[in-house]
Every structure is written in structure tokens, then in C-alpha cells.
PDB file of C-alpha atoms in Angstrom:
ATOM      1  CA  UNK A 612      14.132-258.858 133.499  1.00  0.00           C
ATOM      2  CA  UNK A 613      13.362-259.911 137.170  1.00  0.00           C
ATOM      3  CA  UNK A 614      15.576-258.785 140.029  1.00  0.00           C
ATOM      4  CA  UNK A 615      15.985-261.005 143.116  1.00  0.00           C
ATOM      5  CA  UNK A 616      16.048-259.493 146.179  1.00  0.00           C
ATOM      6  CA  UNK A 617      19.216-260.014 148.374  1.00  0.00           C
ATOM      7  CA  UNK A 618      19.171-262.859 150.641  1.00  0.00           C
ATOM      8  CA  UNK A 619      19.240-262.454 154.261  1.00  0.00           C
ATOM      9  CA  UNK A 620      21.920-264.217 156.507  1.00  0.00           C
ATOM     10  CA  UNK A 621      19.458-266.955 157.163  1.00  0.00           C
ATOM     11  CA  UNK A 622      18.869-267.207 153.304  1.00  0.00           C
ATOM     12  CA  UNK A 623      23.047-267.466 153.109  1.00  0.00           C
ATOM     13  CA  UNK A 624      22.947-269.830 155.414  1.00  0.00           C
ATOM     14  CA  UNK A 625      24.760-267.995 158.181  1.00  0.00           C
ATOM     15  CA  UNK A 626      23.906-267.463 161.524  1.00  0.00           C
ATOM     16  CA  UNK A 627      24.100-264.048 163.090  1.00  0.00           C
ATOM     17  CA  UNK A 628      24.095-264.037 166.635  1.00  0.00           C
ATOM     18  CA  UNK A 629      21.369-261.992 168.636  1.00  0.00           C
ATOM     19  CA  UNK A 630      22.981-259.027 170.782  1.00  0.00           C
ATOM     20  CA  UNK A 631      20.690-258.277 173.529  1.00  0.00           C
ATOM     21  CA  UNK A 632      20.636-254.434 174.324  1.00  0.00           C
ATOM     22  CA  UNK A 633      23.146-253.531 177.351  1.00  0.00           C
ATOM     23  CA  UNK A 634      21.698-252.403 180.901  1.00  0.00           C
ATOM     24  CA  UNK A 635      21.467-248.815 181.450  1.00  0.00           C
ATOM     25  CA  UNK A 636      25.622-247.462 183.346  1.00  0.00           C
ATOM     26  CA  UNK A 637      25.007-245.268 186.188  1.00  0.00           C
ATOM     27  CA  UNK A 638      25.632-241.423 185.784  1.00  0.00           C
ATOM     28  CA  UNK A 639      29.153-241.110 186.493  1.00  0.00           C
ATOM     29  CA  UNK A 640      28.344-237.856 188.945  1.00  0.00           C
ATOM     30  CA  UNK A 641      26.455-240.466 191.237  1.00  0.00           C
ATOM     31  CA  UNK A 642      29.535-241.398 192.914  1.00  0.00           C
ATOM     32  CA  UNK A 643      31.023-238.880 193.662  1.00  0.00           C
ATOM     33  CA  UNK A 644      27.926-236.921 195.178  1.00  0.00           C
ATOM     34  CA  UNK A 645      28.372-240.032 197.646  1.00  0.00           C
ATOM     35  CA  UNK A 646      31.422-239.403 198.200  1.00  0.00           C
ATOM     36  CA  UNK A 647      30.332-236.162 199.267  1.00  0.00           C
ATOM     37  CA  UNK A 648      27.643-237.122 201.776  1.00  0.00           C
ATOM     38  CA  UNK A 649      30.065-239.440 203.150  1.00  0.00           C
ATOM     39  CA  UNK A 650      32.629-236.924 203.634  1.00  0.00           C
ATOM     40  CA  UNK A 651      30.099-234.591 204.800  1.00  0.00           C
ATOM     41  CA  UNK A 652      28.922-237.230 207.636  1.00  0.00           C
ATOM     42  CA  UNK A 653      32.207-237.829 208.673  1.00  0.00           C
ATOM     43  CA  UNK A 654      32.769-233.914 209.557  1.00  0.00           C
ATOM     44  CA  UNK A 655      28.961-233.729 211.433  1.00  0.00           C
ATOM     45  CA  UNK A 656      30.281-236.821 213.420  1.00  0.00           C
ATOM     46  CA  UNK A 657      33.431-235.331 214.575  1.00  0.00           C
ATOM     47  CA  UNK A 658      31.851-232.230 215.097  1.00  0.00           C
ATOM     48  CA  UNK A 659      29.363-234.104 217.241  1.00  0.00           C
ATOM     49  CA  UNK A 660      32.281-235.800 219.273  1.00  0.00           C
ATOM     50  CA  UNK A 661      34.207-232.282 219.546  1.00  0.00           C
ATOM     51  CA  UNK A 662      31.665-230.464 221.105  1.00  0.00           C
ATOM     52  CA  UNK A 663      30.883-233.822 223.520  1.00  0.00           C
ATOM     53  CA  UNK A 664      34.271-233.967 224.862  1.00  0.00           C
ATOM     54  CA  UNK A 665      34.419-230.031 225.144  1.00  0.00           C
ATOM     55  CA  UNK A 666      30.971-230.279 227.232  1.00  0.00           C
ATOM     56  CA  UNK A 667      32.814-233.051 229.401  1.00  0.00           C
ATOM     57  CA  UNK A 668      35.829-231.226 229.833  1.00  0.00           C
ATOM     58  CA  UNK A 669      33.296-228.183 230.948  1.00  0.00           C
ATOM     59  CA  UNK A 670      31.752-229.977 233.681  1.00  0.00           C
ATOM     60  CA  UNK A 671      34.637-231.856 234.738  1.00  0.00           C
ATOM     61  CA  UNK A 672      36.535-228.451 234.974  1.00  0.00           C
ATOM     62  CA  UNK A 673      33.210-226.514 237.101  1.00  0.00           C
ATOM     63  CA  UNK A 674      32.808-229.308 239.515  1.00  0.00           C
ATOM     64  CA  UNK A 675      33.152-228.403 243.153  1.00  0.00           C
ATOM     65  CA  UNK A 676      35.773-231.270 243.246  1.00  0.00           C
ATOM     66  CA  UNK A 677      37.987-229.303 241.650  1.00  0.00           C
ATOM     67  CA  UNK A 678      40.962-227.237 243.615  1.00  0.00           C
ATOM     68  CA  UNK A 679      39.928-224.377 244.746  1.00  0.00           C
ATOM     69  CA  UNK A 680      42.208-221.262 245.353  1.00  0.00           C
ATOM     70  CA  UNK A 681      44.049-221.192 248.687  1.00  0.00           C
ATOM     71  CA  UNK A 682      46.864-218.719 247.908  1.00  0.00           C
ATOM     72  CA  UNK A 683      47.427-215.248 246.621  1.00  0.00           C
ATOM     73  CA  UNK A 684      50.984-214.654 246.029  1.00  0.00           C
ATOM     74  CA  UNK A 685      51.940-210.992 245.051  1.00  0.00           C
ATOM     75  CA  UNK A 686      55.624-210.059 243.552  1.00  0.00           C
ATOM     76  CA  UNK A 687      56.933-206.452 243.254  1.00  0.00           C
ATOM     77  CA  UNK A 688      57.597-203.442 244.892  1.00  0.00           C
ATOM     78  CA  UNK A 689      55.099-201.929 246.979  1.00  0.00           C
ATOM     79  CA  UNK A 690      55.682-198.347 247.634  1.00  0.00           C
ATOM     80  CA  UNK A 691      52.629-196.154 246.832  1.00  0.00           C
ATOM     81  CA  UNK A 692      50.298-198.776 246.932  1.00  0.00           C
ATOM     82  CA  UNK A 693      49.962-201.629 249.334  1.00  0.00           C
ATOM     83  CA  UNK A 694      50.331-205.243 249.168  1.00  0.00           C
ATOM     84  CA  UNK A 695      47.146-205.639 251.532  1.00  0.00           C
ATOM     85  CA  UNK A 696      45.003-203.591 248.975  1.00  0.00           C
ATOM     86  CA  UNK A 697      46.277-205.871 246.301  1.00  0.00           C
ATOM     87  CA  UNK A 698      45.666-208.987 247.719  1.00  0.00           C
ATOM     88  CA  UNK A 699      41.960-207.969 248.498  1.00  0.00           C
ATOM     89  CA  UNK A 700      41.292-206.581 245.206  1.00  0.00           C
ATOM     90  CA  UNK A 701      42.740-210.339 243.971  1.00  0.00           C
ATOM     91  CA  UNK A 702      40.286-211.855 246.377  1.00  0.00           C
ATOM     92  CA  UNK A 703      37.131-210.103 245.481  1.00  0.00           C
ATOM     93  CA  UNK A 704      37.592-210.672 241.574  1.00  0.00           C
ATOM     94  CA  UNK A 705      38.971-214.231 241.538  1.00  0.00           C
ATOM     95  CA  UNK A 706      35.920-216.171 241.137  1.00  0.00           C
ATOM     96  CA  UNK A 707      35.550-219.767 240.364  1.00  0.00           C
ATOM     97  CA  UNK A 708      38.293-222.597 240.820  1.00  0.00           C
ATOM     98  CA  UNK A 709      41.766-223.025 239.437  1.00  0.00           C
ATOM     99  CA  UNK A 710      40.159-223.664 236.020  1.00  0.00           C
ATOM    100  CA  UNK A 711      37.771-221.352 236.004  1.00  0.00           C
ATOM    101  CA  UNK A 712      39.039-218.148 237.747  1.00  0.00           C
ATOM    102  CA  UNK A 713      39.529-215.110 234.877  1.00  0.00           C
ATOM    103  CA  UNK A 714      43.027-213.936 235.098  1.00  0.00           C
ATOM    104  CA  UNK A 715      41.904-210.793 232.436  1.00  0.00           C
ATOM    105  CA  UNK A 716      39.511-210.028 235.162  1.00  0.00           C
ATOM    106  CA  UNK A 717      41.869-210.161 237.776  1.00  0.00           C
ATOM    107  CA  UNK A 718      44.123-208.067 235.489  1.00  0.00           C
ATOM    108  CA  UNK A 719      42.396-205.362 234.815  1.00  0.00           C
ATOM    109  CA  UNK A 720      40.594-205.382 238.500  1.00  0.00           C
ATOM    110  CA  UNK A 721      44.213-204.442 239.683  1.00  0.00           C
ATOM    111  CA  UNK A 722      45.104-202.530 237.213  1.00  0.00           C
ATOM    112  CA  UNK A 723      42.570-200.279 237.930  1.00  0.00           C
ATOM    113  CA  UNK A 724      44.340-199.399 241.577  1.00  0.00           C
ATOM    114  CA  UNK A 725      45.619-195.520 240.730  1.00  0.00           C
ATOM    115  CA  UNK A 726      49.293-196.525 241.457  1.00  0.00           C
ATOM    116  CA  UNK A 727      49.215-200.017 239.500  1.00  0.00           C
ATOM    117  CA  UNK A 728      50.795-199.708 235.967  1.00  0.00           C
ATOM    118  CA  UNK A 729      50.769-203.457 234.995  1.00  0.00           C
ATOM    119  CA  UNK A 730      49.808-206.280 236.392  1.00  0.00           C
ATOM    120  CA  UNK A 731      50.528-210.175 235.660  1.00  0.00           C
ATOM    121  CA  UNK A 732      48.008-212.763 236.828  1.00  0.00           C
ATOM    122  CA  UNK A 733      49.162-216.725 236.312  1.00  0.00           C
ATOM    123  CA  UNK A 734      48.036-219.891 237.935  1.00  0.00           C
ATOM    124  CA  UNK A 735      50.728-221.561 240.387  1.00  0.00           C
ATOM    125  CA  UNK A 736      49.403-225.610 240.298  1.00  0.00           C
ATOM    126  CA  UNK A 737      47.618-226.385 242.215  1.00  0.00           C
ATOM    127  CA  UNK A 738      46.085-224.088 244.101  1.00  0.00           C
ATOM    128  CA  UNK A 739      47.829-220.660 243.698  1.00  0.00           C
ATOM    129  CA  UNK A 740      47.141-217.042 241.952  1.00  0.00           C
ATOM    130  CA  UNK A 741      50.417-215.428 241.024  1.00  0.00           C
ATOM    131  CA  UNK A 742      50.365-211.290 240.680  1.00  0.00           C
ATOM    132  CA  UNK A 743      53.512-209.416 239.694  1.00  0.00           C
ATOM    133  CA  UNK A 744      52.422-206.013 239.988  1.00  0.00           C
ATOM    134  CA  UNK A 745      54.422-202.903 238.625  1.00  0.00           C
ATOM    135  CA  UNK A 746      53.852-199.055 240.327  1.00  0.00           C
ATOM    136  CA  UNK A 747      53.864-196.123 238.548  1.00  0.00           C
ATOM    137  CA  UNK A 748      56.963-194.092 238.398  1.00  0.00           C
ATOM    138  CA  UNK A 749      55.695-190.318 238.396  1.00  0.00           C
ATOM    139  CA  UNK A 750      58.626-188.160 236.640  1.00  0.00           C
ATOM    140  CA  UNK A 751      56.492-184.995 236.729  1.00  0.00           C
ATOM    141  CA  UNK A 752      52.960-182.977 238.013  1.00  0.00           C
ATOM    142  CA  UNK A 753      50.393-182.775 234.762  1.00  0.00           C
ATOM    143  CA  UNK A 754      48.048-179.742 235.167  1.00  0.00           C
ATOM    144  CA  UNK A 755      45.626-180.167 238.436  1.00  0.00           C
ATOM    145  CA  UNK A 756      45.770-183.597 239.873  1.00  0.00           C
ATOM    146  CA  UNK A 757      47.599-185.493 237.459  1.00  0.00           C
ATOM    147  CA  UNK A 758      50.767-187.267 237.249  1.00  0.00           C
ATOM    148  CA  UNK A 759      53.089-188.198 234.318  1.00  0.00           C
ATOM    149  CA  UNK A 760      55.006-191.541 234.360  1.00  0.00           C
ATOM    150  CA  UNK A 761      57.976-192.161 232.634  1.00  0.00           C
ATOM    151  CA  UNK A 762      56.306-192.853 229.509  1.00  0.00           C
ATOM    152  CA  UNK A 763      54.712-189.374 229.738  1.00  0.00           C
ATOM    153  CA  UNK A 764      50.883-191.246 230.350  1.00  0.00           C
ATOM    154  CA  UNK A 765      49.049-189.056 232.626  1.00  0.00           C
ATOM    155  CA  UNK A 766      47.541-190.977 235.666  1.00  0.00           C
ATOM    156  CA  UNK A 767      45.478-189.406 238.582  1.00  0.00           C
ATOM    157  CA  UNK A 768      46.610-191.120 242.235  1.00  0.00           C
ATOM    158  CA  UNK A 769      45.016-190.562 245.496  1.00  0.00           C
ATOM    159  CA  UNK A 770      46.278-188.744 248.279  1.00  0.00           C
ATOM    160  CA  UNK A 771      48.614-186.331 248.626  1.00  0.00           C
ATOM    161  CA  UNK A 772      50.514-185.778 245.625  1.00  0.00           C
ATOM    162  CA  UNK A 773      54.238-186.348 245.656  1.00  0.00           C
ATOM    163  CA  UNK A 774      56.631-183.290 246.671  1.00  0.00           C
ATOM    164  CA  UNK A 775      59.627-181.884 244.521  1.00  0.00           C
ATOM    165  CA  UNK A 776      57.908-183.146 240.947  1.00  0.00           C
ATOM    166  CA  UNK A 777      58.635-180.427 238.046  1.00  0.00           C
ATOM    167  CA  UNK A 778      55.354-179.374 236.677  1.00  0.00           C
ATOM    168  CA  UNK A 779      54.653-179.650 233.238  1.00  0.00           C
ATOM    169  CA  UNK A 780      51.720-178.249 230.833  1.00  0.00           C
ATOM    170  CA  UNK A 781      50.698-178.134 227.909  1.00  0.00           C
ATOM    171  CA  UNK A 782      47.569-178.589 224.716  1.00  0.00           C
ATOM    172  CA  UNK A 783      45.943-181.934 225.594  1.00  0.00           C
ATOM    173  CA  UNK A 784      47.992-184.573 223.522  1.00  0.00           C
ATOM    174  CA  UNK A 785      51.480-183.215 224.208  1.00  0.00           C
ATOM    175  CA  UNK A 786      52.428-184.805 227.031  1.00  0.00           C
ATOM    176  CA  UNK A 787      54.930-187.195 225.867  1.00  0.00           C
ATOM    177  CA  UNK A 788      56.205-184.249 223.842  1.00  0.00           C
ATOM    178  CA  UNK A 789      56.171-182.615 227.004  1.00  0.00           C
ATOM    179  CA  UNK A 790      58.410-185.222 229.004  1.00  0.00           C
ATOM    180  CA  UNK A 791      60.883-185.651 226.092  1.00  0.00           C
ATOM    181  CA  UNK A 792      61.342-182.155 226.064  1.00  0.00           C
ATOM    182  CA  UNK A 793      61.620-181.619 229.683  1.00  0.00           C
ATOM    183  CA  UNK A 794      64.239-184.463 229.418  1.00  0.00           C
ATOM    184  CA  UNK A 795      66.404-183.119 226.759  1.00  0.00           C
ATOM    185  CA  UNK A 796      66.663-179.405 227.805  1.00  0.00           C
ATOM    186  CA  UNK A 797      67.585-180.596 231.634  1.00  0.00           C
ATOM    187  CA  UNK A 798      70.664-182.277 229.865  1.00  0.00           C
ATOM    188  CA  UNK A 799      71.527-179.127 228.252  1.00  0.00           C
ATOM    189  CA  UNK A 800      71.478-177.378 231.756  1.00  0.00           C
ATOM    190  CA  UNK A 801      72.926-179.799 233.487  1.00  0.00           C
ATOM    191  CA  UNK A 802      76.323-178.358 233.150  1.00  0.00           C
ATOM    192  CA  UNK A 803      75.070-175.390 235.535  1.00  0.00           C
ATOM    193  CA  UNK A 804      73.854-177.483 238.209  1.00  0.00           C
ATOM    194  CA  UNK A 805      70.327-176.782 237.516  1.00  0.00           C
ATOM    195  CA  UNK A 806      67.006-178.540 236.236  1.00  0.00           C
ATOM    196  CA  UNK A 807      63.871-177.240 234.565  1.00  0.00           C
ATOM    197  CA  UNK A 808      61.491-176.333 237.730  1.00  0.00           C
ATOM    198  CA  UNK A 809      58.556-176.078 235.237  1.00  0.00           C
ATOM    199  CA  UNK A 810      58.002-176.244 231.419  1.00  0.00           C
ATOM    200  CA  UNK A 811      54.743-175.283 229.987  1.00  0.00           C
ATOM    201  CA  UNK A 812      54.116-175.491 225.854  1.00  0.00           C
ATOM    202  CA  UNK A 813      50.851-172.715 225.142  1.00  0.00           C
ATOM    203  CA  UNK A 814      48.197-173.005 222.341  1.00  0.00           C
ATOM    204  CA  UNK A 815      50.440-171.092 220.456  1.00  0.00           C
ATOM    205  CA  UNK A 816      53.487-173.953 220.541  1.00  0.00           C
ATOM    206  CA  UNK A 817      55.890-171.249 222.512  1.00  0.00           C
ATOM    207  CA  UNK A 818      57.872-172.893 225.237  1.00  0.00           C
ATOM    208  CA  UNK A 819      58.696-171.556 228.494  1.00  0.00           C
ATOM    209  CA  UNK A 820      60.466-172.830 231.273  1.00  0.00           C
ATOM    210  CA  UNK A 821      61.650-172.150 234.963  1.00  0.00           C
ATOM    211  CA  UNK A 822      64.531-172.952 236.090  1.00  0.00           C
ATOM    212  CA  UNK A 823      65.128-174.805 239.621  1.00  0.00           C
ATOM    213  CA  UNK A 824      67.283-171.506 241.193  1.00  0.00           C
ATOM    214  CA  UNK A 825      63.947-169.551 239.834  1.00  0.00           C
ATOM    215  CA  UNK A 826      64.983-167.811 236.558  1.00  0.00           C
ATOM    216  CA  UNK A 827      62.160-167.531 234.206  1.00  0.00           C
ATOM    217  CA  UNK A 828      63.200-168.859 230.260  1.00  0.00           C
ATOM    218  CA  UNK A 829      61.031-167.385 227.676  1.00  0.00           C
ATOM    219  CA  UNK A 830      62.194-169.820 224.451  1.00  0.00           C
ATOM    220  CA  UNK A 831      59.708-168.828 221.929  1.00  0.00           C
ATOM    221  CA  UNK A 832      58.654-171.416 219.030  1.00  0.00           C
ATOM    222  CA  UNK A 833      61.376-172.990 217.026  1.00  0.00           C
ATOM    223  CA  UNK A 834      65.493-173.453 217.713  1.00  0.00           C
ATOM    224  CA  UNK A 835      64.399-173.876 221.153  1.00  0.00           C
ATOM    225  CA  UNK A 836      67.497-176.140 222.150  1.00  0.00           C
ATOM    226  CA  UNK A 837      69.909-173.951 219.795  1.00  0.00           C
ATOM    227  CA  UNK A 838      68.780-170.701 221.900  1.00  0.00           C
ATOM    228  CA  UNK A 839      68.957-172.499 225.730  1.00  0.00           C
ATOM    229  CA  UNK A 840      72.552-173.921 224.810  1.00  0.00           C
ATOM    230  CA  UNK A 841      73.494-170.469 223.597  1.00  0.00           C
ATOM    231  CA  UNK A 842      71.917-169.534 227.022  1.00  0.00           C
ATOM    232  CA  UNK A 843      74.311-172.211 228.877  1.00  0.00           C
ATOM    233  CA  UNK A 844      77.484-170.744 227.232  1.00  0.00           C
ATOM    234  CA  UNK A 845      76.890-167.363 228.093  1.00  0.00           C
ATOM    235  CA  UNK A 846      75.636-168.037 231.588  1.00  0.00           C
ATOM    236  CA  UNK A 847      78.691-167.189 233.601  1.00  0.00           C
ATOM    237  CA  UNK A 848      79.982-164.383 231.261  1.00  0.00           C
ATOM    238  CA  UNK A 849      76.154-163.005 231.483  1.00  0.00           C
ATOM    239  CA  UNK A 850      75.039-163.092 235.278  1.00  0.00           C
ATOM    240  CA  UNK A 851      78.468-164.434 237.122  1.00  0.00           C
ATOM    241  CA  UNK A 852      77.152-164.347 241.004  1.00  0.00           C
ATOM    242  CA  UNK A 853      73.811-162.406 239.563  1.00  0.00           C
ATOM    243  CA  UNK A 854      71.778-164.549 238.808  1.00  0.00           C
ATOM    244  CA  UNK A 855      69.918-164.727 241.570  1.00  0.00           C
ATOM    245  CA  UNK A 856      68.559-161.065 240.841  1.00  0.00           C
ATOM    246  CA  UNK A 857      67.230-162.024 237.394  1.00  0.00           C
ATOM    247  CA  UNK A 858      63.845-162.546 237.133  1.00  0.00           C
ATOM    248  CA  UNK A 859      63.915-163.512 233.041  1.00  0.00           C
ATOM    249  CA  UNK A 860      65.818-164.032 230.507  1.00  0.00           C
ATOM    250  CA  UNK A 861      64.046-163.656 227.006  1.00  0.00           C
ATOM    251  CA  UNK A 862      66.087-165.703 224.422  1.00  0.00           C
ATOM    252  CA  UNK A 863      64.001-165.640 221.360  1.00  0.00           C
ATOM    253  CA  UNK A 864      67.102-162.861 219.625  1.00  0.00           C
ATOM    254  CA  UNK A 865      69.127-164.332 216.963  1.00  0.00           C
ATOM    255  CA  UNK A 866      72.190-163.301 218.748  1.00  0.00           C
ATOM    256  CA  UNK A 867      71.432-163.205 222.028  1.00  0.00           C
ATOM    257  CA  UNK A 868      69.191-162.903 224.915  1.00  0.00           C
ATOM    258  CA  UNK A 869      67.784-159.923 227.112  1.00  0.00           C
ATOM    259  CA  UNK A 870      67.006-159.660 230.697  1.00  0.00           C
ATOM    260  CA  UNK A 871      64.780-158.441 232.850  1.00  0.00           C
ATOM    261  CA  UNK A 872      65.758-157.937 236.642  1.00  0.00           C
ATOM    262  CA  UNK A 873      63.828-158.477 239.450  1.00  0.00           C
ATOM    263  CA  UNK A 874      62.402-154.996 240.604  1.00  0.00           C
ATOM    264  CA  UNK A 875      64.727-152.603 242.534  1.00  0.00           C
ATOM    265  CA  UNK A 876      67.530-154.974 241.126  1.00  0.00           C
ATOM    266  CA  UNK A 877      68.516-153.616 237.920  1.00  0.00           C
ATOM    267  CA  UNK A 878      67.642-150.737 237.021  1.00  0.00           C
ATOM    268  CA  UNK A 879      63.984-148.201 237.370  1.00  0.00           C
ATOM    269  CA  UNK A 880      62.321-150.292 234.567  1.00  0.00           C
ATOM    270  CA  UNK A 881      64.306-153.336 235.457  1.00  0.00           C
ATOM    271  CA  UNK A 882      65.185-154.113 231.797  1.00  0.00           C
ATOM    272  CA  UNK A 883      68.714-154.793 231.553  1.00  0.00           C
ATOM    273  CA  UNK A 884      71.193-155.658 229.051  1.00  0.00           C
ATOM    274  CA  UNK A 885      71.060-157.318 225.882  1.00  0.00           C
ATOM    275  CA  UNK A 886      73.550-160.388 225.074  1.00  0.00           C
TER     276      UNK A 886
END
């Protein structure tokens, strides 16, 4: 028995269209790697025009058309150091025009003067430097030549030193220590009418002070302000109109203090009693 192939479509007598094959789609990555370089063009350009108008503004702001300084004005209180010093300190450091001048520069140029503590340095349009300048305020003497200011930073002036400061010593670092201290014990004599003369912490962190009538304070390490108010309330009861004949009192006794008399004063040894 034969077997007959199947017919095609043009042996059915139907026609069957002719697809053609479809043109290649681009990746879809392409675009957005141009969207990419676009963006990335975009940024170089204003980049470009950032840096052209900052160049501009840079000339424009260095030309010798532009206004000059004329006028130093200074603000503050001038008592160790003087307002002509100031002003030609200003002078010599301002360089440049009203654009250009460095106020840090000027800044620290004045800060530098011993007595300065801070200084402020702003443009006055359009032609003016403004410099409020704050002194020093030297609460005590620091070992040799230096000063403490309120804040207990040490500072070295020239000239003379100041008369009638307390002086204070101590390790290196303890100066701050040294003016709160010195602060808190002169409230605690304060009732008497006197002030701490000296104060001086040693390597071993024992205090010892001097009062202002003369009286020597030997306060030890620890309960320091316990043992001086103990030393206020007995004051009176202790010395009455004596106390100009002791030379120290030793207060580092649980329950009291002992003194020692100025020679001649109290006694062969001049130890006397125990409070």
C-alpha cells in the first residue's frame, strides 16, 4: 500500500504569507549609558562655568579699582596696652583691599600684643577695618614673669609687672586649679577681713597659703576647706589681738591646729599651743 505524502499549503491551495525576519532592537543598556554621558556633560559644563565666574569674581575683587582701606577703627578699653600700638600692628598686617585684606591675619597679628586677649576684626563698607580688642585681666603673679587672667591662662606681659597681685604656684597644669582654689578659700576668710597673700600647691599636692596680715597656713593634702573654716571659727577664740605674733598655724590635726610663734614671741622654742 502506497502512502502519499502530506500536501503543502500551496498543494491545499492556501496561501501562507511570507514573514520577513525583524531588524535587530537595540540593547536596552544603550540608553541609559547616554543618559549618563549626558548627565555627566552637563556637570563638566557647570563646573566649567563655576570656576569662570569664580576667576571673574577674583580679578574683579584684586583690581586696583577696588576701595582701598582708609580707616582703622579700634573699640575697647585701652589700659595696659595702647590704642597707637594697635592701630599700627592693624596697619602693618592689613594687606590688600577691602576684599582682599585677611581679617584671621589681622586677628591673630593683634592678638599676639602681650596684653591683647581677643581681638575682633570686621569690614565697615566701604572702606573701614573694625577691631574690638579685649585686655587681659591679671587676677594673680604665676611663678617668674607670668601672669594669670581670670580664666587662670598664664600670659607673660612686658614691663613692669603689676603691684599688689597674690602669687600663686604650683606643678605645671594646675593653674586653673590654682585660681579656683585661691578663689574659694579667700571666701572662706573673708569673714576676717583678710585674703590669701600667696597659695602655692607642691609636687606632693599639699597646699599652703599666706595670709595678707602675714600668717603662714600649712593645709596639708585633702579636707583643705573643712580644716581653713575650722581655722576661721576658732580665729578669735585662738589668737584674739595675737595674731600678729604668729608666724604659722599648722592645721593638718583632726581636731585642731598648732602654732608656731614668731621667735622671742611665744615661748624658747616658739611652739605654742595646740587647738
Amino acid at each position: 500500500k502506497k502512502h502519499s505524502r502530506p500536501a503543502t499549503p500551496r498543494q491545499r491551495g492556501k496561501v501562507v504569507p511570507f514573514r520577513a525576519k525583524s531588524a535587530p532592537q537595540p540593547a536596552a543598556g544603550g540608553g541609559a549609558r547616554l543618559l549618563v554621558v549626558l548627565r555627566a556633560l552637563t556637570a563638566l559644563a557647570g563646573g566649567v562655568l563655576m570656576a569662570g565666574v569664580a576667576l571673574w569674581l577674583w580679578w574683579w575683587a584684586t583690581e586696583s579699582t577696588q576701595p582701598p582701606l582708609r580707616t582703622v577703627r579700634l573699640e575697647g578699653v585701652f589700659q595696659q596696652v595702647s590704642a597707637e600700638t594697635v592701630h599700627a600692628v592693624v596697619r602693618a598686617g592689613a594687606r590688600g583691599n577691602f576684599f582682599t585684606v585677611d581679617l584671621d591675619r589681622v586677628r591673630v597679628a593683634v592678638e599676639a600684643l602681650p596684653w591683647v586677649k581677643t581681638a575682633v576684626v570686621q569690614r565697615l563698607w566701604p572702606d573701614t577695618l573694625r577691631v574690638r580688642v579685649v585686655e587681659q585681666t591679671a587676677v594673680a603673679r604665676w611663678g617668674g614673669r607670668a601672669l594669670l587672667n581670670e580664666d587662670g591662662v598664664p600670659f607673660v606681659p612686658e614691663g613692669p609687672l603689676p603691684a599688689g597681685l597674690p602669687r600663686l604656684n604650683g606643678p605645671p597644669g594646675t593653674a586653673v586649679q590654682l585660681v579656683q582654689a585661691w578663689r574659694q578659700m579667700n571666701s572662706i576668710t573673708a569673714p576676717l577681713g583678710l585674703t590669701l597673700a600667696e597659695l602655692e600647691l607642691d609636687q606632693r599636692r599639699a597646699w599652703r597659703a599666706v595670709l595678707s596680715n602675714g600668717m603662714v597656713l600649712i593645709l596639708g593634702r585633702g579636707e583643705v576647706y573643712p580644716r581653713l573654716l575650722r581655722f576661721v571659727r576658732f580665729y578669735h577664740r585662738a589668737f584674739g589681738g595675737e595674731a600678729g605674733r604668729v608666724a604659722r598655724v599648722d592645721l593638718r590635726y583632726s581636731n585642731g591646729f598648732a602654732v608656731r610663734w614668731k621667735a622671742g614671741e611665744g615661748g624658747r622654742d616658739g611652739v605654742g599651743r595646740k587647738w
